Short mmCIF file of C-alpha atoms in Angstrom, two decimals:
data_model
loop_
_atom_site.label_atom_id
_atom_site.label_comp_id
_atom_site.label_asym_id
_atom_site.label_seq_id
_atom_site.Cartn_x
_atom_site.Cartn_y
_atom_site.Cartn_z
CA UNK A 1 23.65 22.41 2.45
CA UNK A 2 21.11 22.46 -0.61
CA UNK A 3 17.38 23.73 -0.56
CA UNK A 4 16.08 19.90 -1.34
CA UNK A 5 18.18 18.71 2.31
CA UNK A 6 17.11 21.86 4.30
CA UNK A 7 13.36 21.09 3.02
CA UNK A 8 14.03 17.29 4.38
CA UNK A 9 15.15 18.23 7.16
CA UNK A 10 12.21 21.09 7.81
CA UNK A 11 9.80 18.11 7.20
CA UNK A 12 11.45 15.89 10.07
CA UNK A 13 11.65 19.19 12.20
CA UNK A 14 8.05 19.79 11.90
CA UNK A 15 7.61 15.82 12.37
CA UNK A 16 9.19 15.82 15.60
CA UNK A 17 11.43 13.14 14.28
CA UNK A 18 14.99 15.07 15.00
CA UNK A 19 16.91 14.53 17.69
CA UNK A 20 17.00 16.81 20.47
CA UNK A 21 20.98 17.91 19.22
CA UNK A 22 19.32 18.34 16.02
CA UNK A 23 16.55 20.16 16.52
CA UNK A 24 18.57 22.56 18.63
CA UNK A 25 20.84 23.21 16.20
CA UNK A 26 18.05 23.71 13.43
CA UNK A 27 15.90 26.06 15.69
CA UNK A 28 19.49 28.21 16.53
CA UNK A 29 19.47 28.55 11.66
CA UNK A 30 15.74 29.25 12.05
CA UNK A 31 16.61 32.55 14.45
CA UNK A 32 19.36 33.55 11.15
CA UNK A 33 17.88 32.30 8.32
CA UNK A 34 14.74 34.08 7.55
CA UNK A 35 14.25 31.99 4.34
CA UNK A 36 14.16 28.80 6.01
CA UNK A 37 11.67 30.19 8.68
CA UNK A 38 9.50 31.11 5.44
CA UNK A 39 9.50 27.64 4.53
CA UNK A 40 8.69 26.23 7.94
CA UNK A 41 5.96 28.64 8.20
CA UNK A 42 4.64 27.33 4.60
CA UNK A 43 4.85 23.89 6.04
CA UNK A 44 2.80 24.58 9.13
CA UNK A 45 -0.13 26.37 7.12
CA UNK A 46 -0.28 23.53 4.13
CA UNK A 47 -0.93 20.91 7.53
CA UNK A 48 -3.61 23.37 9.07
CA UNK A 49 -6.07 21.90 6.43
CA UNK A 50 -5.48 18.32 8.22
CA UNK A 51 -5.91 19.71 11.77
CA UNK A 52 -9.00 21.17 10.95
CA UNK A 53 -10.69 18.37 9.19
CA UNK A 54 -13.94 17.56 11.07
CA UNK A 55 -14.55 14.37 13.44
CA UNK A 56 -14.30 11.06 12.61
CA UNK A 57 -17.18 8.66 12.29
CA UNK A 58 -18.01 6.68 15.84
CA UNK A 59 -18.28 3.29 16.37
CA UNK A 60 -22.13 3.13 16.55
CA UNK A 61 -23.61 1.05 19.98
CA UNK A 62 -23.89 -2.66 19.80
CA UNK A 63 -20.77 -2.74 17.29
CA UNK A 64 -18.86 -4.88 19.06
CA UNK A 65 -21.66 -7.32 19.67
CA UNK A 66 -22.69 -6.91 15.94
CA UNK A 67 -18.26 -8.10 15.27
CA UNK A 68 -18.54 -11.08 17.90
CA UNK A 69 -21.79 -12.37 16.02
CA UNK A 70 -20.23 -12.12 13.20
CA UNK A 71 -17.27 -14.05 14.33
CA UNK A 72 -19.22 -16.75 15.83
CA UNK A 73 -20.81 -17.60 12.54
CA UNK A 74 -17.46 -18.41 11.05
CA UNK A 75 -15.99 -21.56 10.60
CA UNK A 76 -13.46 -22.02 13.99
CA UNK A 77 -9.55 -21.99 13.55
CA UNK A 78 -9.10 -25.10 13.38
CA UNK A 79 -11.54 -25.56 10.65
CA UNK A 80 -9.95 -22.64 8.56
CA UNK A 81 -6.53 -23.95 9.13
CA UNK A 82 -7.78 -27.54 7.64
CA UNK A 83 -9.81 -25.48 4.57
CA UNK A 84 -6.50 -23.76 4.31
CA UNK A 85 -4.80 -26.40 4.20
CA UNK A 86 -7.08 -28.57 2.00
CA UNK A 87 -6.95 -25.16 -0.69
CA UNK A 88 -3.32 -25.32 -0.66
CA UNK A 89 -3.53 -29.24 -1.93
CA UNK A 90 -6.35 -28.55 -4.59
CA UNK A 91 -3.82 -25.92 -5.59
CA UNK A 92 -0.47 -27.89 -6.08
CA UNK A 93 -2.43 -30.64 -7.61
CA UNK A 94 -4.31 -28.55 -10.42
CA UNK A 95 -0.70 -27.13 -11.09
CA UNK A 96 0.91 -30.62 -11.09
CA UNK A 97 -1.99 -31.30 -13.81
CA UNK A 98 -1.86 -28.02 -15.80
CA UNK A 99 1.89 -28.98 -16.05
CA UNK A 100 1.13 -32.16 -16.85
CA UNK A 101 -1.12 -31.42 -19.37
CA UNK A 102 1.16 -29.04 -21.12
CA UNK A 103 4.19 -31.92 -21.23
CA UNK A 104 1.73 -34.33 -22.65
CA UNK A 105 1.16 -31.62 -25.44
CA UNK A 106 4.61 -31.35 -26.05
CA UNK A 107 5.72 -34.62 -26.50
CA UNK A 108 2.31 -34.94 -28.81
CA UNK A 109 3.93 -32.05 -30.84
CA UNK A 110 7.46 -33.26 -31.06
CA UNK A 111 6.21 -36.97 -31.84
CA UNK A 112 4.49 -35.32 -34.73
CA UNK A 113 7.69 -33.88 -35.93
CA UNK A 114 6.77 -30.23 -35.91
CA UNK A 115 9.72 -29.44 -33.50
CA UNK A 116 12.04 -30.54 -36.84
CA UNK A 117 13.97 -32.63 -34.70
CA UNK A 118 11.70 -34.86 -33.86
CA UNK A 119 10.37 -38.71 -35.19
CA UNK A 120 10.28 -37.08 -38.69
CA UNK A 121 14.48 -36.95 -38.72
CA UNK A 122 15.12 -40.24 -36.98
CA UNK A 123 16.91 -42.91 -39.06
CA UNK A 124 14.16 -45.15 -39.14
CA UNK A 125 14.14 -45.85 -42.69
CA UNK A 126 13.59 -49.15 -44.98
CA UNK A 127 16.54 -51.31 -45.91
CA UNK A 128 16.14 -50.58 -49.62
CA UNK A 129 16.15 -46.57 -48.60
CA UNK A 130 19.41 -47.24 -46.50
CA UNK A 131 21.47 -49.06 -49.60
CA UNK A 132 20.02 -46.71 -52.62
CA UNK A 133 21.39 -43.47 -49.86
CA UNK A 134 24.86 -45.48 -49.45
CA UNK A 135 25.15 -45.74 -53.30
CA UNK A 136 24.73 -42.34 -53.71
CA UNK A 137 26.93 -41.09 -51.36
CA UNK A 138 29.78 -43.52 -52.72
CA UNK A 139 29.23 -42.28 -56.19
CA UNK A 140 29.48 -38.99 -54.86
CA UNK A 141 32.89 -39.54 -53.18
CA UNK A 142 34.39 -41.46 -56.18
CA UNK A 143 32.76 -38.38 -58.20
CA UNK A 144 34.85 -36.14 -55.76
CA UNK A 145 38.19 -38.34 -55.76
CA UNK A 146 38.27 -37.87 -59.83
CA UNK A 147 37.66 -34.48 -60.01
CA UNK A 148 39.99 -33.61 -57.63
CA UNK A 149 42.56 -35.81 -59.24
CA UNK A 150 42.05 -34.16 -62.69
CA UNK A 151 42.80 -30.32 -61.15
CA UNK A 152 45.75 -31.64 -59.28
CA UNK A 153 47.48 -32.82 -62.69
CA UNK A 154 46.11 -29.61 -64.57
CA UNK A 155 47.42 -27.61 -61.59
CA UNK A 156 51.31 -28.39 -62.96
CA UNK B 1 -11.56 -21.29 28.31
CA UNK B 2 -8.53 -19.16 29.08
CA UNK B 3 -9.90 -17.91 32.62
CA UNK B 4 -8.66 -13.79 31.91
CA UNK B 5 -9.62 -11.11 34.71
CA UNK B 6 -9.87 -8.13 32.16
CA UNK B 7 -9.10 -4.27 32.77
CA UNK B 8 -7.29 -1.38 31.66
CA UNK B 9 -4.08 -2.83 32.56
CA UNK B 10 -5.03 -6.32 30.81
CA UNK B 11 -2.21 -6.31 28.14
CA UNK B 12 -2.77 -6.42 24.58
CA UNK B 13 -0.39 -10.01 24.39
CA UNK B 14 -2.85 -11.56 27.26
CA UNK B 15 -5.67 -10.96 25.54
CA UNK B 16 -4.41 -12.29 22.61
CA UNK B 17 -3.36 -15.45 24.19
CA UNK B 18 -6.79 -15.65 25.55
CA UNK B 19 -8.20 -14.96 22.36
CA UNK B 20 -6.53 -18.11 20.56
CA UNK B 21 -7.32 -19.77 23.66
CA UNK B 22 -10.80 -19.17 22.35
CA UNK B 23 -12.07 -16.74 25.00
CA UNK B 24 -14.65 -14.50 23.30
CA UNK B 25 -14.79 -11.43 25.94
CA UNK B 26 -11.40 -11.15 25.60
CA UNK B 27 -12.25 -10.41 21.89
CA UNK B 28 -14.96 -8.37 22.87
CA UNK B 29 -12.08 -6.49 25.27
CA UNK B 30 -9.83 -6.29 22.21
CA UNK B 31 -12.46 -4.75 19.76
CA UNK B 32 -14.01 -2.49 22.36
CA UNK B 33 -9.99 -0.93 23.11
CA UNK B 34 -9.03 -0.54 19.43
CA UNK B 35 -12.61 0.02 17.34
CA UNK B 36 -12.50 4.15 18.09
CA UNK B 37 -9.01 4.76 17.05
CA UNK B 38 -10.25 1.96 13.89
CA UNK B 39 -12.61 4.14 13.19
CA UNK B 40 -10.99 7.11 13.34
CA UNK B 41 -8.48 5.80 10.48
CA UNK B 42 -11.07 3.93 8.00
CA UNK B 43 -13.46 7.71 8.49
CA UNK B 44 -10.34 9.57 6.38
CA UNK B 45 -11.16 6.17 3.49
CA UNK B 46 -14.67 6.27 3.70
CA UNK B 47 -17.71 8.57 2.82
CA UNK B 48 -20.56 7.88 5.17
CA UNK B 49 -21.25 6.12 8.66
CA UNK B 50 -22.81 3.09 6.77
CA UNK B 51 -19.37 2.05 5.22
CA UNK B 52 -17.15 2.93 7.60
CA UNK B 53 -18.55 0.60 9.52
CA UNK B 54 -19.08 -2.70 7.29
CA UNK B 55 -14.96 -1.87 6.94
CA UNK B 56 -14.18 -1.89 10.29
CA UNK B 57 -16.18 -4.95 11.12
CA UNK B 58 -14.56 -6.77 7.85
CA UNK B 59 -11.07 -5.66 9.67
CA UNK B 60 -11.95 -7.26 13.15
CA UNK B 61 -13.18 -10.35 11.46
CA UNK B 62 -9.98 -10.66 9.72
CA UNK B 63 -8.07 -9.58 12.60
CA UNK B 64 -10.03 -12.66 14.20
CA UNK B 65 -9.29 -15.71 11.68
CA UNK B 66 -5.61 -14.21 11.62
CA UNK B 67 -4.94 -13.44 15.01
CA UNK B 68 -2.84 -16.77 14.97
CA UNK B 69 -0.27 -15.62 12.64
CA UNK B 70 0.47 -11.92 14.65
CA UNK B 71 3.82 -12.22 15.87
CA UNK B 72 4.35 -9.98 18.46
CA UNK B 73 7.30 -8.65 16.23
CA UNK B 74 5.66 -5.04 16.40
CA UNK B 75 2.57 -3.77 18.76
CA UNK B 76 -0.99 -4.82 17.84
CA UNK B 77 -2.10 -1.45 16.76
CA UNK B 78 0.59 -0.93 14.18
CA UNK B 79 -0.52 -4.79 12.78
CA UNK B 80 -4.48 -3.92 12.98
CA UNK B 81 -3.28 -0.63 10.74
CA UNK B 82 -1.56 -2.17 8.24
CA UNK B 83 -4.97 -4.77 7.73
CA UNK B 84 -7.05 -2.30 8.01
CA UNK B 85 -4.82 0.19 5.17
CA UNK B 86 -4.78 -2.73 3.48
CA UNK B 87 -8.74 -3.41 3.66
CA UNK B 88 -9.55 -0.11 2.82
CA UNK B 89 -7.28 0.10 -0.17
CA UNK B 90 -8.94 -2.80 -1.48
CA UNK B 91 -12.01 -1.58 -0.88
CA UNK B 92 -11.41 2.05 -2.49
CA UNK B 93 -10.21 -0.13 -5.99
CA UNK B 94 -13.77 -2.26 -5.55
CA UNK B 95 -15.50 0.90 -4.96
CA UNK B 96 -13.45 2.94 -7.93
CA UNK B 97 -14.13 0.45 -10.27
CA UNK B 98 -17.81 0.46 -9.47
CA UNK B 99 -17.51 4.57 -9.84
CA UNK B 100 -14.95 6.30 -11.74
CA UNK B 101 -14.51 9.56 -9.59
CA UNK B 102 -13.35 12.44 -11.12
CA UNK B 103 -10.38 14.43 -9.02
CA UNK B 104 -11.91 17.72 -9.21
CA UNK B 105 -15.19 17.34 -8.30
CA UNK B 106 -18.11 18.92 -6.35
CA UNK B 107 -17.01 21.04 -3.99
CA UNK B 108 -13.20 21.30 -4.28
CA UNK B 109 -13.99 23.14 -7.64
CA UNK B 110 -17.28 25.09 -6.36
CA UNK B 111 -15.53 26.92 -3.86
CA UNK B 112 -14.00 28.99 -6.18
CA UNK B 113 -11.32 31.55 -5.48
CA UNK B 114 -12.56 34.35 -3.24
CA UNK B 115 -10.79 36.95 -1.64
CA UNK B 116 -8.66 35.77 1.33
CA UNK B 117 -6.10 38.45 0.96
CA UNK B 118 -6.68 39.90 4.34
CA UNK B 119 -7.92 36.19 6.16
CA UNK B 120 -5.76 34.73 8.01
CA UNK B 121 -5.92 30.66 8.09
CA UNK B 122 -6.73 30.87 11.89
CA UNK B 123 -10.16 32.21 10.67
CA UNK B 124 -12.55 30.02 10.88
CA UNK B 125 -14.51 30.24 7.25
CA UNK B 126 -10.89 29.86 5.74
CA UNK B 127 -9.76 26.98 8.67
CA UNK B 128 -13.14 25.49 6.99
CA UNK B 129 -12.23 25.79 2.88
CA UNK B 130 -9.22 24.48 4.01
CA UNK B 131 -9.89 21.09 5.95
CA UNK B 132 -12.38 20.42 2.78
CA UNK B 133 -10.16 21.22 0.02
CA UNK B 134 -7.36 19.05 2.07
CA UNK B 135 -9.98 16.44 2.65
CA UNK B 136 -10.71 16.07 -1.22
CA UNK B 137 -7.40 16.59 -2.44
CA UNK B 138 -5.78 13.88 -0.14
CA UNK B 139 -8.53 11.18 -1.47
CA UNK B 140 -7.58 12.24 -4.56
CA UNK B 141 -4.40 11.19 -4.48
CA UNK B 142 -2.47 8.24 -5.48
CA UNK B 143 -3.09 5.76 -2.76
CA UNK B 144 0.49 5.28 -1.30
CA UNK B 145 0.50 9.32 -1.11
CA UNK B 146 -2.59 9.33 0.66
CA UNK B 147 -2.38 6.42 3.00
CA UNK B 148 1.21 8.14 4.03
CA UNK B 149 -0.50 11.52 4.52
CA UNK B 150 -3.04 9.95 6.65
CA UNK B 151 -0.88 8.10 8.90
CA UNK B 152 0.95 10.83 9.55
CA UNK B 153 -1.32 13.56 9.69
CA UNK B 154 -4.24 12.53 11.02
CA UNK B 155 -2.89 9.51 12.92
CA UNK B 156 -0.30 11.34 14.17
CA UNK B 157 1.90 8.18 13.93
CA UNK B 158 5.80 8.80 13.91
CA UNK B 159 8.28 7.36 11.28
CA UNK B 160 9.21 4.42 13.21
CA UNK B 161 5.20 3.63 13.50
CA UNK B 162 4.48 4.06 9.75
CA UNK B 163 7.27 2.16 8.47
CA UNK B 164 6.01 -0.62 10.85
CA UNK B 165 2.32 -0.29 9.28
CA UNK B 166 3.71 0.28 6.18
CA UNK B 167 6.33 -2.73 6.35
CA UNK B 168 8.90 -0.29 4.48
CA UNK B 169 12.01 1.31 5.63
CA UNK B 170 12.16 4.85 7.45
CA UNK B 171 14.07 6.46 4.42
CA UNK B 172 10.97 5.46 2.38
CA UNK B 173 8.86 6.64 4.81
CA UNK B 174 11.04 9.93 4.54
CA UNK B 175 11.17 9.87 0.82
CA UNK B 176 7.58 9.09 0.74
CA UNK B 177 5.69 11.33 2.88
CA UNK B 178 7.82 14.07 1.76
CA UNK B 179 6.73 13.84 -1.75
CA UNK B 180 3.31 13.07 -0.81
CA UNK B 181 3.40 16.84 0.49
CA UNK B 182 4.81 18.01 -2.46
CA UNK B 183 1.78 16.44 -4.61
CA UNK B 184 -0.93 18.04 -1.70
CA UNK B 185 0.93 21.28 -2.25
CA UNK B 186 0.83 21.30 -6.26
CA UNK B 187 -2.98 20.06 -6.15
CA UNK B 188 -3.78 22.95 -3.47
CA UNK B 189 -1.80 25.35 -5.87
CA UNK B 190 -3.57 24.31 -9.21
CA UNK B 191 -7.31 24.12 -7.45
CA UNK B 192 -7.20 26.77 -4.43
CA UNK B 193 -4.25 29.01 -5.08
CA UNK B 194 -6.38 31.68 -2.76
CA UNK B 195 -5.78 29.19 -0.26
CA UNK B 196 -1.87 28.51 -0.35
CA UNK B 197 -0.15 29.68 2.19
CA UNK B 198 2.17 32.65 0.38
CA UNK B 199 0.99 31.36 -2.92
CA UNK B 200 -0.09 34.39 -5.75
CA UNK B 201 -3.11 34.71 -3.84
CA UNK B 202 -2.98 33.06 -0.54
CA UNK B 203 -3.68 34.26 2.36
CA UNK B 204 -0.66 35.78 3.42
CA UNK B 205 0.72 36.38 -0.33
CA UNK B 206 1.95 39.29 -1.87
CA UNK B 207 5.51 40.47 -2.46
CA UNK B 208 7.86 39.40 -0.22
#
């Protein structure tokens, strides 16, 4: 058994959480093992500090009158159950807005085009822009269709 | 009103029923059998009479508006410990951000080391450094390590109890309280080695 599980096992000894097997069976090691008696006696001297600490504070008279009046000035259970209720509703809905809000602000942003994929890429264009980019491209692919004609006979 | 003939043998569960039922002595019955062991726990968070009992009232209230929610899963005490650990946890973080108290303060460091090579710790000047210096060094530590030590040591409360205050397992109760020792040990070691037991020079130290 290692030190760290004997020193467990000490605590729960002098805890008075071991069963009665147990505890039998660590009292019988105590009477061989003077090291382990060492540490139990350690043990018990470190908690004398606690036994020794001084009284408590009392409950001073007219305390429990001094609670009930107390009580009787809050709201009744009913009442807290309702304001609990009604808290839990003010919550949700100032979420529902704050989330709300935040969507609004997106879709603000992305109209705007700063998401790149917005409006800004959409293929809303003017008729004019339309032909002039279908031009182009077909000038490019006849462009490509000679050149690659010209290294295909070169290539023999 | 929840018609309640109250005496010793009144059970904590009827008075709680009558309680919801909105009967106030059974309240009264209910604060009156729980407010000394109350304030025997919130005395080992608290510095004078004064707050001690603002606490403890703060805990009944609260034990009041909640009572509803209790579930009988555990007994009442263990549930009014864990609100009041809980109050008075909050209340050392209000107070420590009001005051930023140093660890080694006052008297753990004016006591000094003397000469208790031939005292024993049954004598009653050392019995006396000792519960101070443990009283200091346990509010000085970390609050899980203290609340543990106090539950156990002062409460006398068993594993099953704490881990029912605590709302944790017993191996963490195990793990817990056995490392809380180790920190009480290292702090007594480092500010009153004349007081560990078999330390360089405790009481009963020396070569072994």
């Amino acid at each position: 058994m290692t030190a760290h599980t004997d020193e467990r096992l000490l605590h729960r000894f002098c805890d008075g959480e071991l069963t009665a097997a147990d505890a039998a069976a660590f009292r019988a090691r105590l009477e061989t093992e003077p090291e382990l008696r060492r540490l139990l006696q350690d043990l018990q001297r470190l908690r004398t500090g606690f036994a020794a600490t001084g009284a408590a504070f009392a409950p001073p008279p007219g305390f429990t009158a001094g609670v009930l009046a107390a009580a009787r000035r809050l709201p009744s259970r009913a009442e807290l159950r309702e304001a609990e209720l009604g808290a839990g509703v003010a919550r949700l809905c100032r979420r529902l807005l704050v989330a709300a809000a935040v969507l609004f602000g997106l879709g603000l942003l992305w109209h705007a085009g700063v998401f790149g994929e917005g409006r800004g890429d959409s293929l809303q264009a003017a008729p004019g822009d339309v032909q002039r980019e279908m031009d182009r491209l077909d000038v490019r692919i006849q462009d490509g269709g000679a050149t690659a004609g010209r290294r295909g006979r070169g290539g023999r | 009103m929840y018609a309640l003939k109250q005496n010793a043998e009144t059970s904590d569960q009827q008075l709680i029923a009558a309680v919801l039922d909105g009967s106030e002595p059974a309240f009264a019955a209910l604060i009156d059998r729980y407010k000394d062991r109350l304030f025997r726990l919130l005395s080992r968070y608290c510095r004078d009479p004064a707050e001690c009992e603002d606490l403890a009232q703060e805990v009944f209230l609260k034990v009041f508006r909640k009572l509803d929610t209790f579930q009988h899963e555990s007994a009442f005490y263990t549930w009014l410990y864990r609100i009041a650990v809980n109050a008075a946890t909050d209340h050392m973080s209000r107070a420590s951000r009001k005051r930023l108290r140093l660890v080694e303060d006052d008297a753990v460091l004016d006591l000094g080391p003397r000469d208790h090579a031939a005292a024993s710790p049954d004598a009653p000047l050392l019995r006396a450094e000792l519960a101070a210096a443990t009283r200091k060094i346990v509010d000085s530590l970390p609050v899980k390590y203290r609340t543990i030590l106090i539950l156990r040591e002062y409460e006398d409360l068993s594993y099953t109890e704490i881990a029912a205050v605590l709302q944790c397992n017993l191996g963490t109760v195990e793990s817990r309280l056995f490392r809380a020792r180790q920190r009480f040990k290292q702090a007594l070691e480092r500010l009153h080695p004349e007081l560990v037991p078999n330390g360089p020079a405790g009481p009963t130290g020396g070569p072994r």
